[in-house]
CSV table of N, CA, C and O in Angstrom, one decimal:
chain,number,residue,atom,x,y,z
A,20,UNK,N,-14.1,5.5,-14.9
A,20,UNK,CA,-13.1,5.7,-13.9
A,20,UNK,C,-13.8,5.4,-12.5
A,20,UNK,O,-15.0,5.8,-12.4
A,21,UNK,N,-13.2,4.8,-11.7
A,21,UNK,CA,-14.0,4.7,-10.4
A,21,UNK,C,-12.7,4.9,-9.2
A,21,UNK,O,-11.6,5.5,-9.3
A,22,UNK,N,-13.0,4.2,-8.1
A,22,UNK,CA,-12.0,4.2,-6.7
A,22,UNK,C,-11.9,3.5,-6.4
A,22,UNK,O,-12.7,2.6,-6.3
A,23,UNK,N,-10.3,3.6,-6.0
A,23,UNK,CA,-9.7,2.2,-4.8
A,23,UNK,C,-9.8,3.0,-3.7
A,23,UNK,O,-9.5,4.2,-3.7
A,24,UNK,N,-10.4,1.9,-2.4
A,24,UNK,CA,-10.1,2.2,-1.1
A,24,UNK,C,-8.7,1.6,-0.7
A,24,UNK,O,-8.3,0.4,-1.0
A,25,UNK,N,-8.2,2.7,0.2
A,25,UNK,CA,-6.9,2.1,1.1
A,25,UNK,C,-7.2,2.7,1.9
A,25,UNK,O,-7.7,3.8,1.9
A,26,UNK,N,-6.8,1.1,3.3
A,26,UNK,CA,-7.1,1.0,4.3
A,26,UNK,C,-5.6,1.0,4.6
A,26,UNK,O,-4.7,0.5,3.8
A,27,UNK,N,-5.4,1.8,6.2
A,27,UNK,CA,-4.1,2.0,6.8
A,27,UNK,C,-4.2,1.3,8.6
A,27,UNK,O,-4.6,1.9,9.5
A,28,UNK,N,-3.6,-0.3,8.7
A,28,UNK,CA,-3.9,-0.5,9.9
A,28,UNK,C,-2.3,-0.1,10.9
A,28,UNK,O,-1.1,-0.4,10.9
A,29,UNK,N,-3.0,0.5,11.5
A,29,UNK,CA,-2.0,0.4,13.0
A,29,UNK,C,-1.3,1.5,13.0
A,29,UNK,O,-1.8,2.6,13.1
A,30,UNK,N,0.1,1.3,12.7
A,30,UNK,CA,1.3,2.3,13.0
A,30,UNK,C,0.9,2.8,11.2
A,30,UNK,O,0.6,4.0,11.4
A,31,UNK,N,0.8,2.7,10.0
A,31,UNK,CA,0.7,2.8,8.8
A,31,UNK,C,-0.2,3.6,8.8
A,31,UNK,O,0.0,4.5,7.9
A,32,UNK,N,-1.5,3.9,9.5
A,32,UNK,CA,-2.6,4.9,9.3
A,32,UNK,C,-1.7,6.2,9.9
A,32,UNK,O,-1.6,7.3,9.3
A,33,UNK,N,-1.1,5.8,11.1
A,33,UNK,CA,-0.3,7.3,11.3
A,33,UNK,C,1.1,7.6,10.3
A,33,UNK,O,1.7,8.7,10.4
A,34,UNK,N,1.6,6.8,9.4
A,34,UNK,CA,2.4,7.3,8.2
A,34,UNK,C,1.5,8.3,7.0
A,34,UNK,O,1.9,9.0,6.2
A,35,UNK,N,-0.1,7.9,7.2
A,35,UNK,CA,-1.3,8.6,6.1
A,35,UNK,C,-1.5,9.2,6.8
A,35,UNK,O,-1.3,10.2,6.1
A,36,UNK,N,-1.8,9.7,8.0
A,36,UNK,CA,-2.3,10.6,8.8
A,36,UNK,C,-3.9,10.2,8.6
A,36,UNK,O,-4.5,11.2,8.3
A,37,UNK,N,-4.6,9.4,8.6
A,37,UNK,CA,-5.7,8.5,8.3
A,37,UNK,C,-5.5,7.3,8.1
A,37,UNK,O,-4.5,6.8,7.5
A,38,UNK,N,-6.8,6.6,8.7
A,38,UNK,CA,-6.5,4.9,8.3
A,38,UNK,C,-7.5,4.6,6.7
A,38,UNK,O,-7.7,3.5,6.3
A,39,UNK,N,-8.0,5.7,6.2
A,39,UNK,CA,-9.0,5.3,5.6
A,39,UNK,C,-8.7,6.5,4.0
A,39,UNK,O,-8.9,7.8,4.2
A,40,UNK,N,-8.4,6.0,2.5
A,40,UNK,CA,-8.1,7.4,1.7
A,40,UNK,C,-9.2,6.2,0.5
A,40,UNK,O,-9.3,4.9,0.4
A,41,UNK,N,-9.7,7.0,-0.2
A,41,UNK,CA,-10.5,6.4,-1.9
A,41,UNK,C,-9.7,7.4,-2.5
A,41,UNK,O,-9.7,8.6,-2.5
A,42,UNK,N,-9.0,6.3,-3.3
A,42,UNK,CA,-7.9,7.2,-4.5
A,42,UNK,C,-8.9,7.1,-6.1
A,42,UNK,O,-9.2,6.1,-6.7
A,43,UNK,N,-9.1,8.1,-6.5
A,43,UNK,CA,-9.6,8.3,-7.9
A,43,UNK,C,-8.6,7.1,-8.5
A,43,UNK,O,-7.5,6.9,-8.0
A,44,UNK,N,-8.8,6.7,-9.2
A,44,UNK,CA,-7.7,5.6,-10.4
A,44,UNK,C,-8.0,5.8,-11.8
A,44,UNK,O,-9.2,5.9,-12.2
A,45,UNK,N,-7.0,5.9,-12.5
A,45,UNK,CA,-6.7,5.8,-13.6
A,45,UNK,C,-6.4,4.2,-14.1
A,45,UNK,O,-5.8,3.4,-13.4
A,46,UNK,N,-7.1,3.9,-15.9
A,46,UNK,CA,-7.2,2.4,-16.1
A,46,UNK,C,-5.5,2.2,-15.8
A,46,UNK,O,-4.5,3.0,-15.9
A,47,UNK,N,-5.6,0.7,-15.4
A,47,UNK,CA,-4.6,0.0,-15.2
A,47,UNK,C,-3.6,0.3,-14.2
A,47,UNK,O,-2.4,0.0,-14.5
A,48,UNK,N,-3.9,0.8,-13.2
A,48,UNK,CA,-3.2,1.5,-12.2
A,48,UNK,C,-2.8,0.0,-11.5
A,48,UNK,O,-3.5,-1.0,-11.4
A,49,UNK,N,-1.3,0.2,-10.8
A,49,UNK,CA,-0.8,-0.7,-10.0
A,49,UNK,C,0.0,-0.3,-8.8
A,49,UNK,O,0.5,0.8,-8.5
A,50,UNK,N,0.1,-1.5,-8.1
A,50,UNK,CA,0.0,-1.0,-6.5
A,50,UNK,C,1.3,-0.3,-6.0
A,50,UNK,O,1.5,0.2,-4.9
A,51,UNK,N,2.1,-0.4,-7.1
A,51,UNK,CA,3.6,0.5,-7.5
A,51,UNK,C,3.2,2.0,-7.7
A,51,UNK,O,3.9,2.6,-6.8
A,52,UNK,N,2.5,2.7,-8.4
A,52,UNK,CA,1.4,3.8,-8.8
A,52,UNK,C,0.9,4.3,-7.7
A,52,UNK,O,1.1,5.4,-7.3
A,53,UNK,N,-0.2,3.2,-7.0
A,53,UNK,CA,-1.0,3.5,-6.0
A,53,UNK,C,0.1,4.0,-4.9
A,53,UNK,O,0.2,5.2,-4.6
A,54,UNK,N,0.5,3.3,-4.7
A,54,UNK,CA,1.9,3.7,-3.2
A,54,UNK,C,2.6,4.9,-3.1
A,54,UNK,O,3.0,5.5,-2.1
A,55,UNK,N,2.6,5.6,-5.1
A,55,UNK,CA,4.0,7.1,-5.1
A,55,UNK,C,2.5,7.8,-5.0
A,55,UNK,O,2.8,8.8,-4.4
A,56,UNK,N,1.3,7.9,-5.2
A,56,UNK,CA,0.3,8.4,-5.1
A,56,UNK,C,-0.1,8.6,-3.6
A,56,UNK,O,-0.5,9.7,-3.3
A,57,UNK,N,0.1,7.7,-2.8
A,57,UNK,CA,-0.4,8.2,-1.3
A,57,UNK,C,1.1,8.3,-1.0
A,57,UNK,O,1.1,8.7,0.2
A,58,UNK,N,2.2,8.2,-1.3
A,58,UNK,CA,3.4,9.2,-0.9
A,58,UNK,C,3.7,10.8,-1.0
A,58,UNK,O,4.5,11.4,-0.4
A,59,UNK,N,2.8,11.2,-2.2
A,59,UNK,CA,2.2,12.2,-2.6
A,59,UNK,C,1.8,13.0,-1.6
A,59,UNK,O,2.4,13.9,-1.0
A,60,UNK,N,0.3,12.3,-1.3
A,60,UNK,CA,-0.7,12.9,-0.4
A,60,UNK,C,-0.3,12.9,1.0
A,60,UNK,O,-0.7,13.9,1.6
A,61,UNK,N,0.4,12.1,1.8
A,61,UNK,CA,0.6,11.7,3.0
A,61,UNK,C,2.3,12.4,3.0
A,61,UNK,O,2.8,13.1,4.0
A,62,UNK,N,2.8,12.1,2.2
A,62,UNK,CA,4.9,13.0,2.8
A,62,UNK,C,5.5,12.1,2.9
A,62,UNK,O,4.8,11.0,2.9
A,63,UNK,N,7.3,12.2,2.9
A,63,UNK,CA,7.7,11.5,2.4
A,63,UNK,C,7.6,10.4,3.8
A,63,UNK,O,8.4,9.5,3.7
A,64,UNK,N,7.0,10.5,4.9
A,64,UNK,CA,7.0,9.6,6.1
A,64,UNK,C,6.6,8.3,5.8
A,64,UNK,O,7.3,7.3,6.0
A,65,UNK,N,5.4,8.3,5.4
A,65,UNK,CA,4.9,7.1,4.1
A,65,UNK,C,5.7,6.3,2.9
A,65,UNK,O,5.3,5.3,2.4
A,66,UNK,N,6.7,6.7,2.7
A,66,UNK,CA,7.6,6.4,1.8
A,66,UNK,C,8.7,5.5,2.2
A,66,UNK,O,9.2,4.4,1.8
A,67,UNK,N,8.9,6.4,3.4
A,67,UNK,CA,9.9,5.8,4.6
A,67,UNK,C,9.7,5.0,5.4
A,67,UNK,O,10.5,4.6,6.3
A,68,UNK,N,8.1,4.5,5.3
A,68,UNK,CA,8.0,3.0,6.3
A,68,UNK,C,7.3,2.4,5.4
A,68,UNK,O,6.6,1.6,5.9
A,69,UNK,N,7.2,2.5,3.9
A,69,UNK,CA,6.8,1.5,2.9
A,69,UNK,C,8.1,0.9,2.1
A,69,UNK,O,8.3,-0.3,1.7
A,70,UNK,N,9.0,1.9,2.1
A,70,UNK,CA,10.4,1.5,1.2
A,70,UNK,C,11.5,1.1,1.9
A,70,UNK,O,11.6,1.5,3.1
A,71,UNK,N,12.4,0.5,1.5
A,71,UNK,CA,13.7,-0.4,2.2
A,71,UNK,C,14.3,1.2,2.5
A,71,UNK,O,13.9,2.2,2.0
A,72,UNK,N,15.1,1.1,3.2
A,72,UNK,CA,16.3,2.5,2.9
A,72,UNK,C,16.5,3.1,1.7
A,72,UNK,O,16.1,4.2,1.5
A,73,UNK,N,17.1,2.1,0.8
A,73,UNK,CA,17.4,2.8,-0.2
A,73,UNK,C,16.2,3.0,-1.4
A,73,UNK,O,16.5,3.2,-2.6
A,74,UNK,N,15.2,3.0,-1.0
A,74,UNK,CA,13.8,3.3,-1.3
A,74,UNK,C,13.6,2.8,-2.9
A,74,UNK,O,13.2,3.6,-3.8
A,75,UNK,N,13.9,1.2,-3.2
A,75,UNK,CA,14.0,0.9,-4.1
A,75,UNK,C,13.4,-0.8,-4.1
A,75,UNK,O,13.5,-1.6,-5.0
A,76,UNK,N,12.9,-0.9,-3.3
A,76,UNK,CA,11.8,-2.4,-2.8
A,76,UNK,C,10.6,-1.8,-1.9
A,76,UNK,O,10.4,-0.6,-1.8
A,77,UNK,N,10.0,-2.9,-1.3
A,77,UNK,CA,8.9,-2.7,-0.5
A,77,UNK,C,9.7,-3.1,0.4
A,77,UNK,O,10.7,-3.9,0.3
A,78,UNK,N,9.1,-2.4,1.6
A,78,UNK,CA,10.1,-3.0,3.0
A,78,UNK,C,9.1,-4.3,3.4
A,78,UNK,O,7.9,-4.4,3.4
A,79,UNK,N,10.5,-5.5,3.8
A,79,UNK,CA,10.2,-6.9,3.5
A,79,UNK,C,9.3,-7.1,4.9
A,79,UNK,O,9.4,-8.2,5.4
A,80,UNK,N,8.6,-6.1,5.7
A,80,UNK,CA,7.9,-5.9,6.5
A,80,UNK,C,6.7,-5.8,6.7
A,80,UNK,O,6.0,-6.4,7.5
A,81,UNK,N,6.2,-4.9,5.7
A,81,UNK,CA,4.8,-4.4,5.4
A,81,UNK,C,4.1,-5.7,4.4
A,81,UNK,O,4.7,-6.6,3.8
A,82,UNK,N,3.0,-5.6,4.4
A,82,UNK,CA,2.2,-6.8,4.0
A,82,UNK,C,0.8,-5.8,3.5
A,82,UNK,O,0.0,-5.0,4.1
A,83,UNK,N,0.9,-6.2,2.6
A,83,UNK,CA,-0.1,-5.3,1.2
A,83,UNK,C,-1.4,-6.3,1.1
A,83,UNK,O,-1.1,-7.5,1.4
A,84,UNK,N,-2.3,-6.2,0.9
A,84,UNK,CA,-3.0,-7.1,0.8
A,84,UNK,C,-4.0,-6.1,-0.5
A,84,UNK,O,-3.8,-4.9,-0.6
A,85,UNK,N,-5.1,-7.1,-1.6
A,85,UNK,CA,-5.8,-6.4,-2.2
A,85,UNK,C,-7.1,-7.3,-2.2
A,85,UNK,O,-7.3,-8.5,-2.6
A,86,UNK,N,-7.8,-6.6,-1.8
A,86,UNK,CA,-9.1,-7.7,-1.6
A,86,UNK,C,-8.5,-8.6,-0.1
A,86,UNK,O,-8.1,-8.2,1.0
A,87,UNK,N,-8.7,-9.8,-0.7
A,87,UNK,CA,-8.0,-10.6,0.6
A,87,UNK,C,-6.5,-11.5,0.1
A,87,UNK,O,-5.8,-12.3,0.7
A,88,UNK,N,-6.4,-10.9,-1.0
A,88,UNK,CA,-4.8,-11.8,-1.4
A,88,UNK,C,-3.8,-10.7,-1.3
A,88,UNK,O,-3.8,-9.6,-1.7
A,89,UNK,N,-2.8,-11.3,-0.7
A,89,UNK,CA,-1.7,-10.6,-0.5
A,89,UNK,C,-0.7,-10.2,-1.9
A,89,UNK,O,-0.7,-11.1,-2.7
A,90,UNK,N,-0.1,-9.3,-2.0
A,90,UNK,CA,0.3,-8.6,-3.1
A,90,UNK,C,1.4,-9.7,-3.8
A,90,UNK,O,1.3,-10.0,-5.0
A,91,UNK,N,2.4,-10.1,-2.9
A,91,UNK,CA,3.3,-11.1,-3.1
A,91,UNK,C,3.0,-12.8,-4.2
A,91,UNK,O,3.6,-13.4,-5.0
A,92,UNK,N,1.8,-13.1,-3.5
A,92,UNK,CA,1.3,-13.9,-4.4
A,92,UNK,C,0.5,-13.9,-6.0
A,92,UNK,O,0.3,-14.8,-6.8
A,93,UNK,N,0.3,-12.5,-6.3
A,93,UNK,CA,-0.1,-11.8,-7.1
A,93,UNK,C,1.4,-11.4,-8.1
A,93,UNK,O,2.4,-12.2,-8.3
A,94,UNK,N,1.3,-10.4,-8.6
A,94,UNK,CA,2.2,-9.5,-9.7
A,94,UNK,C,3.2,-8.6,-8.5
A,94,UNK,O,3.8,-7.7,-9.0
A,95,UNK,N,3.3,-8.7,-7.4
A,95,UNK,CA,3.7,-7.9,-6.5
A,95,UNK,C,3.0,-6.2,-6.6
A,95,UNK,O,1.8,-6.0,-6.6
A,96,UNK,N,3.8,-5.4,-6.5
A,96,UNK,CA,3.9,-4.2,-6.8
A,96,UNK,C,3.3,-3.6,-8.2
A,96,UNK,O,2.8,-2.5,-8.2
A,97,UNK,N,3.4,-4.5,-9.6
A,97,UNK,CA,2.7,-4.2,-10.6
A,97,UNK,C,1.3,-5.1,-10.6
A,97,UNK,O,0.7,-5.1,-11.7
A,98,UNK,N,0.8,-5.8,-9.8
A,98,UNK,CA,-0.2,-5.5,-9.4
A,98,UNK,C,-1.7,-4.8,-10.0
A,98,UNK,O,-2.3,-4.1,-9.2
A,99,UNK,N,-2.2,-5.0,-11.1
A,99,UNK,CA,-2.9,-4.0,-11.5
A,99,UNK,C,-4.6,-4.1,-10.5
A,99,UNK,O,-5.2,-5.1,-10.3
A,100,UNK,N,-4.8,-2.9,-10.1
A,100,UNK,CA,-6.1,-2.5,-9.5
A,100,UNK,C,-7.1,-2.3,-10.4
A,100,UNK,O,-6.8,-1.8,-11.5
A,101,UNK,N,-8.6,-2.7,-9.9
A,101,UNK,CA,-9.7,-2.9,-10.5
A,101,UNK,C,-10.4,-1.2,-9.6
A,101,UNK,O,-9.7,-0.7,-8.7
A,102,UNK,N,-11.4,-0.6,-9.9
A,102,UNK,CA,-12.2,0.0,-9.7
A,102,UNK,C,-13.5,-1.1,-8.2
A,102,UNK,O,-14.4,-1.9,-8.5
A,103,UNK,N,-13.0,-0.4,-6.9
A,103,UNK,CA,-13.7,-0.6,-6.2
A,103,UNK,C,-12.8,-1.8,-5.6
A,103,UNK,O,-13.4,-2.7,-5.0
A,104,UNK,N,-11.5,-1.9,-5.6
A,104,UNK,CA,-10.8,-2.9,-4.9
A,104,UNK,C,-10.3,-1.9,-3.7
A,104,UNK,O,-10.1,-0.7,-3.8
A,105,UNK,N,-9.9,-2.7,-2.6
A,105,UNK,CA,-10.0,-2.7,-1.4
A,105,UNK,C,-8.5,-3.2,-1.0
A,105,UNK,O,-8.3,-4.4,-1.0
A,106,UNK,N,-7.5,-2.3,-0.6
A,106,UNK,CA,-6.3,-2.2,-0.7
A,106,UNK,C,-6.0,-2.0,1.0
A,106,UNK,O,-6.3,-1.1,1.7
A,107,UNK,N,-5.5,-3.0,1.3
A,107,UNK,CA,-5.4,-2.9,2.9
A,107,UNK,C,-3.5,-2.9,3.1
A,107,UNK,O,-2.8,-3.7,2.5
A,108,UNK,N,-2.9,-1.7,3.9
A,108,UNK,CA,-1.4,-1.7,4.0
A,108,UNK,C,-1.6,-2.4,5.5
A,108,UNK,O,-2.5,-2.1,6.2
A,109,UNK,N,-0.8,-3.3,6.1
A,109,UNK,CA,-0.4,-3.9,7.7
A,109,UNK,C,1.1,-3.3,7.4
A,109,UNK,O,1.8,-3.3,6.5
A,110,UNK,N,1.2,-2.8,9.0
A,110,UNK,CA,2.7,-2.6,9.7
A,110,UNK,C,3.4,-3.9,9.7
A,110,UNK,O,3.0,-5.0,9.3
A,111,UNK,N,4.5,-3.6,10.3
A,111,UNK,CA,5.3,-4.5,10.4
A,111,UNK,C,4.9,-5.2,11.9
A,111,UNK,O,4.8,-4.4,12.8
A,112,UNK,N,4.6,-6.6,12.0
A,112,UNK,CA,4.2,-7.0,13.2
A,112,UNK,C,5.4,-7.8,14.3
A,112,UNK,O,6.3,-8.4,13.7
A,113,UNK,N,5.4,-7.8,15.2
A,113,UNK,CA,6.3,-9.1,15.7
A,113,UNK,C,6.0,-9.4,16.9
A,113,UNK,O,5.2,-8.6,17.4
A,114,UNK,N,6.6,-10.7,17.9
A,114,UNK,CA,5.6,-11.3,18.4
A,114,UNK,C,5.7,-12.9,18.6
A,114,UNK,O,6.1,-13.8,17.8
A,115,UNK,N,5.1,-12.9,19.6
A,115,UNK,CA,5.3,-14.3,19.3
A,115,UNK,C,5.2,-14.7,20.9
A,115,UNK,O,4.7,-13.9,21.7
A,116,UNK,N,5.7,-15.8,21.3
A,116,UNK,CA,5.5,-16.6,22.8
A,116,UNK,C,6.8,-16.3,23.3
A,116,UNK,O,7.9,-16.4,22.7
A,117,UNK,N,6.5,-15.8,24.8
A,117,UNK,CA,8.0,-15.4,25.5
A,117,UNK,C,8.5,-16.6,25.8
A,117,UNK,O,9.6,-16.7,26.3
């Protein structure tokens, strides 16, 4: 058994109330798992700026990354985590040239 680190940048560290949690893991854990696990730890505030309204997708905002690849190009959400992988959540950004 070992840990994943998640990293919480920006407005997302204040849904963890930290930017920084190492979650114990269980084999074959995925980033679906990982997510109700720091919704757990963190309330349901975390829940509510990772999930659409009807709290049944990823809100099409947030951008997951694991290591350096983003979740989406992966398994999404089932996603399975390695021991010592590096799980970074980004806010929703926007922006651009006035």
């Amino acid at each position: 058994m070992g840990k994943v680190i998640v990293r919480a940048i920006g407005q997302m560290a204040g849904s963890l109330d930290k930017n920084k949690y190492e979650i114990d893991m269980s084999p074959g854990l995925t980033v679906r798992e990982l997510l109700k696990e720091l919704s757990y730890l963190a309330g349901p505030g975390f829940a509510d700026s990772v999930y659409d309204p009807a709290g049944r997708r990823l809100n099409e905002y947030i951008t997951i990354f694991i290591n350096s690849k983003e979740i989406r190009s992966l398994a999404g959400l089932d996603t399975r985590l390695k021991a010592g992988d590096v799980v970074t959540i980004l806010p929703p950004m926007a922006g651009g040239l006035d």
